[in-house]
Amino acid sequence: MLGVIVNTVAVIIGGLAGLIFNKAVPERIVKAVMIGIGLCTVYIGIAGMLKGENTLILIISMVLGAIIGTLLDIDAGITKVGGFLSSRFRKPGEKSSITEGFVTASLIFCVGPMTIVGSLTSGLTGNHETIFTKSLLDLITSVMLAASLGYGVIFAAVFVFVFQGAIVLMATTLQPLLNNHAIAEMTCAGAVIILALGLNILGLSKFKVANYLPAIVLAPLLAQFM
């Protein structure tokens, strides 16, 4: 769990630094930085999509994932958590949305190949190198996100700890399912979700991104048969 703890602390430190950065920098610069993050998120999504090996797996996993996610309304559940945090910690007159910061940061930090592969490697071999690298990237990203979206980014550290910690603890059980083909398809499905998130950050869309998260689970399962 060392890698997960380091990653969690990195998000917290980056978030706190971002809040300080927010107070010292003009709002127009913060907005420009946020657009930059959105563009980078779109690029990461497009690059990840190219790693897929079977388009049919992507289509089926996204369709079924959307159905399951919408029926469960995962997006609303995560938003409610953000709303609860906002009601408890948001200061009067504060412009930034804790809910938006929490949801956006949670998805950016947890939907990606480094999250899955790094957590599995950490759990199976005790090698934390991938998670440490991800921690550095998340540290930098959390600074930028917190500067624009506020306190909600810091609370995303809890989601990072729970999500990645669960993967580490279940690593031995999951290993047989996650061969190179399965990981490629899971990465592709996650990349599509990241692309949608990037478009949301840029203000070009309002996708309920979290409702597509089941696709990340379905893709490697389908890869066992296709």
mmCIF file of C-alpha atoms in Angstrom:
data_model
loop_
_atom_site.group_PDB
_atom_site.id
_atom_site.type_symbol
_atom_site.label_atom_id
_atom_site.label_comp_id
_atom_site.label_asym_id
_atom_site.label_seq_id
_atom_site.Cartn_x
_atom_site.Cartn_y
_atom_site.Cartn_z
ATOM 1 C CA MET A 1 0.000 0.000 0.000
ATOM 2 C CA LEU A 2 3.047 2.283 0.111
ATOM 3 C CA GLY A 3 2.534 3.430 -3.472
ATOM 4 C CA VAL A 4 -1.130 4.233 -2.854
ATOM 5 C CA ILE A 5 -0.294 6.222 0.277
ATOM 6 C CA VAL A 6 2.369 8.217 -1.588
ATOM 7 C CA ASN A 7 -0.090 8.926 -4.416
ATOM 8 C CA THR A 8 -2.755 10.067 -1.947
ATOM 9 C CA VAL A 9 -0.350 12.384 -0.142
ATOM 10 C CA ALA A 10 0.857 13.784 -3.488
ATOM 11 C CA VAL A 11 -2.698 14.777 -4.423
ATOM 12 C CA ILE A 12 -3.231 16.453 -1.042
ATOM 13 C CA ILE A 13 0.051 18.385 -1.222
ATOM 14 C CA GLY A 14 -0.600 19.415 -4.814
ATOM 15 C CA GLY A 15 -4.127 20.498 -3.951
ATOM 16 C CA LEU A 16 -2.952 22.651 -1.051
ATOM 17 C CA ALA A 17 -0.267 24.215 -3.237
ATOM 18 C CA GLY A 18 -2.891 24.914 -5.889
ATOM 19 C CA LEU A 19 -5.066 26.799 -3.400
ATOM 20 C CA ILE A 20 -2.111 29.035 -2.576
ATOM 21 C CA PHE A 21 -1.391 29.424 -6.293
ATOM 22 C CA ASN A 22 -5.013 30.439 -6.851
ATOM 23 C CA LYS A 23 -4.763 33.326 -4.397
ATOM 24 C CA ALA A 24 -1.542 34.641 -5.926
ATOM 25 C CA VAL A 25 -2.403 34.448 -9.632
ATOM 26 C CA PRO A 26 -4.992 36.444 -11.652
ATOM 27 C CA GLU A 27 -8.174 34.585 -12.582
ATOM 28 C CA ARG A 28 -7.510 34.927 -16.326
ATOM 29 C CA ILE A 29 -4.276 32.971 -15.936
ATOM 30 C CA VAL A 30 -6.012 30.285 -13.894
ATOM 31 C CA LYS A 31 -8.650 29.953 -16.633
ATOM 32 C CA ALA A 32 -5.940 29.716 -19.284
ATOM 33 C CA VAL A 33 -4.228 26.957 -17.303
ATOM 34 C CA MET A 34 -7.526 25.083 -17.005
ATOM 35 C CA ILE A 35 -7.984 25.205 -20.766
ATOM 36 C CA GLY A 36 -4.476 23.809 -21.097
ATOM 37 C CA ILE A 37 -5.376 20.928 -18.779
ATOM 38 C CA GLY A 38 -8.513 20.285 -20.814
ATOM 39 C CA LEU A 39 -6.523 20.151 -24.052
ATOM 40 C CA CYS A 40 -3.957 17.803 -22.505
ATOM 41 C CA THR A 41 -6.753 15.579 -21.213
ATOM 42 C CA VAL A 42 -8.226 15.380 -24.715
ATOM 43 C CA TYR A 43 -4.788 14.486 -26.106
ATOM 44 C CA ILE A 44 -4.279 11.758 -23.480
ATOM 45 C CA GLY A 45 -7.682 10.351 -24.363
ATOM 46 C CA ILE A 46 -6.961 10.265 -28.093
ATOM 47 C CA ALA A 47 -3.515 8.714 -27.559
ATOM 48 C CA GLY A 48 -4.960 6.023 -25.291
ATOM 49 C CA MET A 49 -7.725 5.154 -27.736
ATOM 50 C CA LEU A 50 -5.117 4.148 -30.309
ATOM 51 C CA LYS A 51 -3.945 1.316 -28.041
ATOM 52 C CA GLY A 52 -7.153 -0.639 -28.510
ATOM 53 C CA GLU A 53 -6.913 -3.853 -30.541
ATOM 54 C CA ASN A 54 -10.583 -4.690 -31.113
ATOM 55 C CA THR A 55 -13.052 -1.915 -31.933
ATOM 56 C CA LEU A 56 -15.993 -4.250 -31.356
ATOM 57 C CA ILE A 57 -14.952 -4.754 -27.728
ATOM 58 C CA LEU A 58 -14.838 -0.977 -27.280
ATOM 59 C CA ILE A 59 -18.302 -0.489 -28.773
ATOM 60 C CA ILE A 60 -19.931 -3.272 -26.763
ATOM 61 C CA SER A 61 -18.242 -2.275 -23.493
ATOM 62 C CA MET A 62 -19.194 1.396 -23.930
ATOM 63 C CA VAL A 63 -22.816 0.600 -24.832
ATOM 64 C CA LEU A 64 -23.317 -1.890 -22.007
ATOM 65 C CA GLY A 65 -21.314 0.310 -19.647
ATOM 66 C CA ALA A 66 -23.505 3.304 -20.469
ATOM 67 C CA ILE A 67 -26.660 1.276 -19.824
ATOM 68 C CA ILE A 68 -25.410 -0.046 -16.486
ATOM 69 C CA GLY A 69 -23.959 3.299 -15.422
ATOM 70 C CA THR A 70 -27.128 5.183 -16.320
ATOM 71 C CA LEU A 71 -29.387 2.692 -14.532
ATOM 72 C CA LEU A 72 -27.196 2.952 -11.430
ATOM 73 C CA ASP A 73 -26.726 6.692 -12.073
ATOM 74 C CA ILE A 74 -23.111 6.574 -10.927
ATOM 75 C CA ASP A 75 -22.600 10.199 -11.924
ATOM 76 C CA ALA A 76 -25.380 11.326 -9.587
ATOM 77 C CA GLY A 77 -23.882 9.268 -6.757
ATOM 78 C CA ILE A 78 -20.453 10.851 -7.130
ATOM 79 C CA THR A 79 -22.058 14.272 -7.517
ATOM 80 C CA LYS A 80 -23.987 13.728 -4.269
ATOM 81 C CA VAL A 81 -20.724 13.001 -2.469
ATOM 82 C CA GLY A 82 -19.315 16.217 -3.904
ATOM 83 C CA GLY A 83 -22.472 18.064 -2.876
ATOM 84 C CA PHE A 84 -22.161 16.736 0.669
ATOM 85 C CA LEU A 85 -18.558 17.937 0.845
ATOM 86 C CA SER A 86 -19.605 21.281 -0.601
ATOM 87 C CA SER A 87 -22.308 21.760 2.051
ATOM 88 C CA ARG A 88 -19.808 20.995 4.804
ATOM 89 C CA PHE A 89 -16.707 22.815 3.636
ATOM 90 C CA ARG A 90 -17.566 25.468 1.064
ATOM 91 C CA LYS A 91 -17.015 28.979 2.334
ATOM 92 C CA PRO A 92 -19.642 31.718 1.832
ATOM 93 C CA GLY A 93 -18.998 33.624 -1.381
ATOM 94 C CA GLU A 94 -16.563 31.041 -2.729
ATOM 95 C CA LYS A 95 -16.857 30.849 -6.526
ATOM 96 C CA SER A 96 -15.327 27.452 -7.185
ATOM 97 C CA SER A 97 -17.479 24.332 -6.969
ATOM 98 C CA ILE A 98 -16.257 21.647 -4.580
ATOM 99 C CA THR A 99 -18.461 19.150 -6.423
ATOM 100 C CA GLU A 100 -16.892 19.939 -9.806
ATOM 101 C CA GLY A 101 -13.388 19.812 -8.366
ATOM 102 C CA PHE A 102 -14.015 16.504 -6.606
ATOM 103 C CA VAL A 103 -15.626 14.770 -9.596
ATOM 104 C CA THR A 104 -13.172 16.081 -12.201
ATOM 105 C CA ALA A 105 -10.067 15.319 -10.154
ATOM 106 C CA SER A 106 -11.300 11.875 -9.094
ATOM 107 C CA LEU A 107 -11.844 10.844 -12.705
ATOM 108 C CA ILE A 108 -8.564 12.287 -13.975
ATOM 109 C CA PHE A 109 -6.553 10.586 -11.226
ATOM 110 C CA CYS A 110 -8.287 7.196 -11.380
ATOM 111 C CA VAL A 111 -9.290 6.576 -15.010
ATOM 112 C CA GLY A 112 -6.143 5.569 -16.846
ATOM 113 C CA PRO A 113 -3.695 2.736 -17.528
ATOM 114 C CA MET A 114 -1.130 3.904 -14.971
ATOM 115 C CA THR A 115 -3.750 3.583 -12.234
ATOM 116 C CA ILE A 116 -4.592 -0.021 -13.096
ATOM 117 C CA VAL A 117 -1.163 -1.311 -14.113
ATOM 118 C CA GLY A 118 0.642 0.570 -11.347
ATOM 119 C CA SER A 119 -1.710 -0.657 -8.637
ATOM 120 C CA LEU A 120 -1.566 -4.255 -9.883
ATOM 121 C CA THR A 121 2.243 -4.206 -10.047
ATOM 122 C CA SER A 122 2.387 -2.705 -6.580
ATOM 123 C CA GLY A 123 0.095 -5.390 -5.174
ATOM 124 C CA LEU A 124 1.668 -8.357 -6.955
ATOM 125 C CA THR A 125 5.395 -7.589 -6.824
ATOM 126 C CA GLY A 126 5.820 -4.740 -4.350
ATOM 127 C CA ASN A 127 7.335 -2.624 -7.143
ATOM 128 C CA HIS A 128 5.926 0.893 -6.715
ATOM 129 C CA GLU A 129 7.814 2.589 -9.572
ATOM 130 C CA THR A 130 4.766 3.123 -11.803
ATOM 131 C CA ILE A 131 2.668 4.430 -8.911
ATOM 132 C CA PHE A 132 5.493 6.770 -7.860
ATOM 133 C CA THR A 133 5.675 8.140 -11.414
ATOM 134 C CA LYS A 134 1.896 8.598 -11.437
ATOM 135 C CA SER A 135 2.148 10.330 -8.054
ATOM 136 C CA LEU A 136 4.498 12.934 -9.519
ATOM 137 C CA LEU A 137 2.156 13.544 -12.447
ATOM 138 C CA ASP A 138 -0.855 13.754 -10.112
ATOM 139 C CA LEU A 139 1.033 16.192 -7.884
ATOM 140 C CA ILE A 140 1.535 18.582 -10.794
ATOM 141 C CA THR A 141 -2.000 18.099 -12.105
ATOM 142 C CA SER A 142 -3.595 18.615 -8.687
ATOM 143 C CA VAL A 143 -1.799 21.958 -8.346
ATOM 144 C CA MET A 144 -3.341 23.166 -11.602
ATOM 145 C CA LEU A 145 -6.785 21.714 -10.879
ATOM 146 C CA ALA A 146 -6.977 23.111 -7.345
ATOM 147 C CA ALA A 147 -5.905 26.526 -8.614
ATOM 148 C CA SER A 148 -8.974 26.540 -10.831
ATOM 149 C CA LEU A 149 -11.525 24.284 -9.095
ATOM 150 C CA GLY A 150 -10.679 24.765 -5.429
ATOM 151 C CA TYR A 151 -10.954 22.497 -2.382
ATOM 152 C CA GLY A 152 -12.780 19.661 -4.121
ATOM 153 C CA VAL A 153 -9.525 18.486 -5.696
ATOM 154 C CA ILE A 154 -8.055 17.732 -2.259
ATOM 155 C CA PHE A 155 -11.030 15.532 -1.345
ATOM 156 C CA ALA A 156 -10.366 13.505 -4.496
ATOM 157 C CA ALA A 157 -7.397 12.078 -2.577
ATOM 158 C CA VAL A 158 -9.885 9.938 -0.628
ATOM 159 C CA PHE A 159 -11.240 8.476 -3.868
ATOM 160 C CA VAL A 160 -7.672 7.812 -5.063
ATOM 161 C CA PHE A 161 -6.846 5.968 -1.839
ATOM 162 C CA VAL A 162 -9.992 3.812 -1.869
ATOM 163 C CA PHE A 163 -9.956 3.008 -5.597
ATOM 164 C CA GLN A 164 -6.260 2.241 -5.983
ATOM 165 C CA GLY A 165 -6.097 0.569 -2.594
ATOM 166 C CA ALA A 166 -8.874 -1.815 -3.635
ATOM 167 C CA ILE A 167 -6.978 -2.757 -6.796
ATOM 168 C CA VAL A 168 -3.786 -3.399 -4.815
ATOM 169 C CA LEU A 169 -5.626 -5.639 -2.356
ATOM 170 C CA MET A 170 -7.389 -7.557 -5.146
ATOM 171 C CA ALA A 171 -4.308 -7.773 -7.377
ATOM 172 C CA THR A 172 -3.795 -11.519 -6.965
ATOM 173 C CA THR A 173 -7.427 -12.225 -7.855
ATOM 174 C CA LEU A 174 -7.437 -9.903 -10.878
ATOM 175 C CA GLN A 175 -4.098 -11.002 -12.358
ATOM 176 C CA PRO A 176 -5.432 -13.936 -14.455
ATOM 177 C CA LEU A 177 -7.924 -11.639 -16.200
ATOM 178 C CA LEU A 178 -5.481 -8.887 -17.074
ATOM 179 C CA ASN A 179 -3.235 -10.123 -19.868
ATOM 180 C CA ASN A 180 -1.781 -7.657 -22.396
ATOM 181 C CA HIS A 181 -4.859 -7.865 -24.638
ATOM 182 C CA ALA A 182 -7.250 -7.194 -21.764
ATOM 183 C CA ILE A 183 -5.176 -4.260 -20.510
ATOM 184 C CA ALA A 184 -5.086 -2.767 -24.030
ATOM 185 C CA GLU A 185 -8.880 -2.913 -24.303
ATOM 186 C CA MET A 186 -9.344 -1.538 -20.790
ATOM 187 C CA THR A 187 -6.947 1.306 -21.608
ATOM 188 C CA CYS A 188 -8.890 2.083 -24.780
ATOM 189 C CA ALA A 189 -12.234 2.219 -22.951
ATOM 190 C CA GLY A 190 -10.729 4.390 -20.230
ATOM 191 C CA ALA A 191 -9.239 6.685 -22.868
ATOM 192 C CA VAL A 192 -12.653 7.314 -24.430
ATOM 193 C CA ILE A 193 -13.926 8.345 -21.006
ATOM 194 C CA ILE A 194 -10.885 10.584 -20.495
ATOM 195 C CA LEU A 195 -11.566 12.223 -23.876
ATOM 196 C CA ALA A 196 -15.152 12.960 -22.813
ATOM 197 C CA LEU A 197 -13.848 14.393 -19.540
ATOM 198 C CA GLY A 198 -11.458 16.654 -21.455
ATOM 199 C CA LEU A 199 -14.325 17.998 -23.554
ATOM 200 C CA ASN A 200 -16.244 18.720 -20.338
ATOM 201 C CA ILE A 201 -13.268 20.589 -18.881
ATOM 202 C CA LEU A 202 -13.103 22.723 -22.027
ATOM 203 C CA GLY A 203 -16.804 23.498 -21.661
ATOM 204 C CA LEU A 204 -17.616 21.914 -25.029
ATOM 205 C CA SER A 205 -19.900 19.252 -23.582
ATOM 206 C CA LYS A 206 -21.711 18.141 -20.434
ATOM 207 C CA PHE A 207 -21.268 14.382 -20.576
ATOM 208 C CA LYS A 208 -22.153 12.434 -17.435
ATOM 209 C CA VAL A 209 -18.738 10.845 -17.664
ATOM 210 C CA ALA A 210 -18.960 8.692 -14.531
ATOM 211 C CA ASN A 211 -21.924 6.792 -15.983
ATOM 212 C CA TYR A 212 -19.545 5.225 -18.504
ATOM 213 C CA LEU A 213 -17.133 3.857 -15.889
ATOM 214 C CA PRO A 214 -18.547 0.288 -16.012
ATOM 215 C CA ALA A 215 -17.057 0.063 -19.519
ATOM 216 C CA ILE A 216 -13.590 -0.092 -17.944
ATOM 217 C CA VAL A 217 -14.603 -3.261 -16.099
ATOM 218 C CA LEU A 218 -16.470 -4.784 -19.041
ATOM 219 C CA ALA A 219 -13.681 -4.275 -21.604
ATOM 220 C CA PRO A 220 -11.146 -6.699 -20.039
ATOM 221 C CA LEU A 221 -13.924 -9.225 -19.377
ATOM 222 C CA LEU A 222 -15.012 -9.151 -23.023
ATOM 223 C CA ALA A 223 -11.363 -9.442 -24.055
ATOM 224 C CA GLN A 224 -11.323 -12.938 -22.564
ATOM 225 C CA PHE A 225 -13.755 -14.113 -25.266
ATOM 226 C CA MET A 226 -13.084 -11.836 -28.252
#
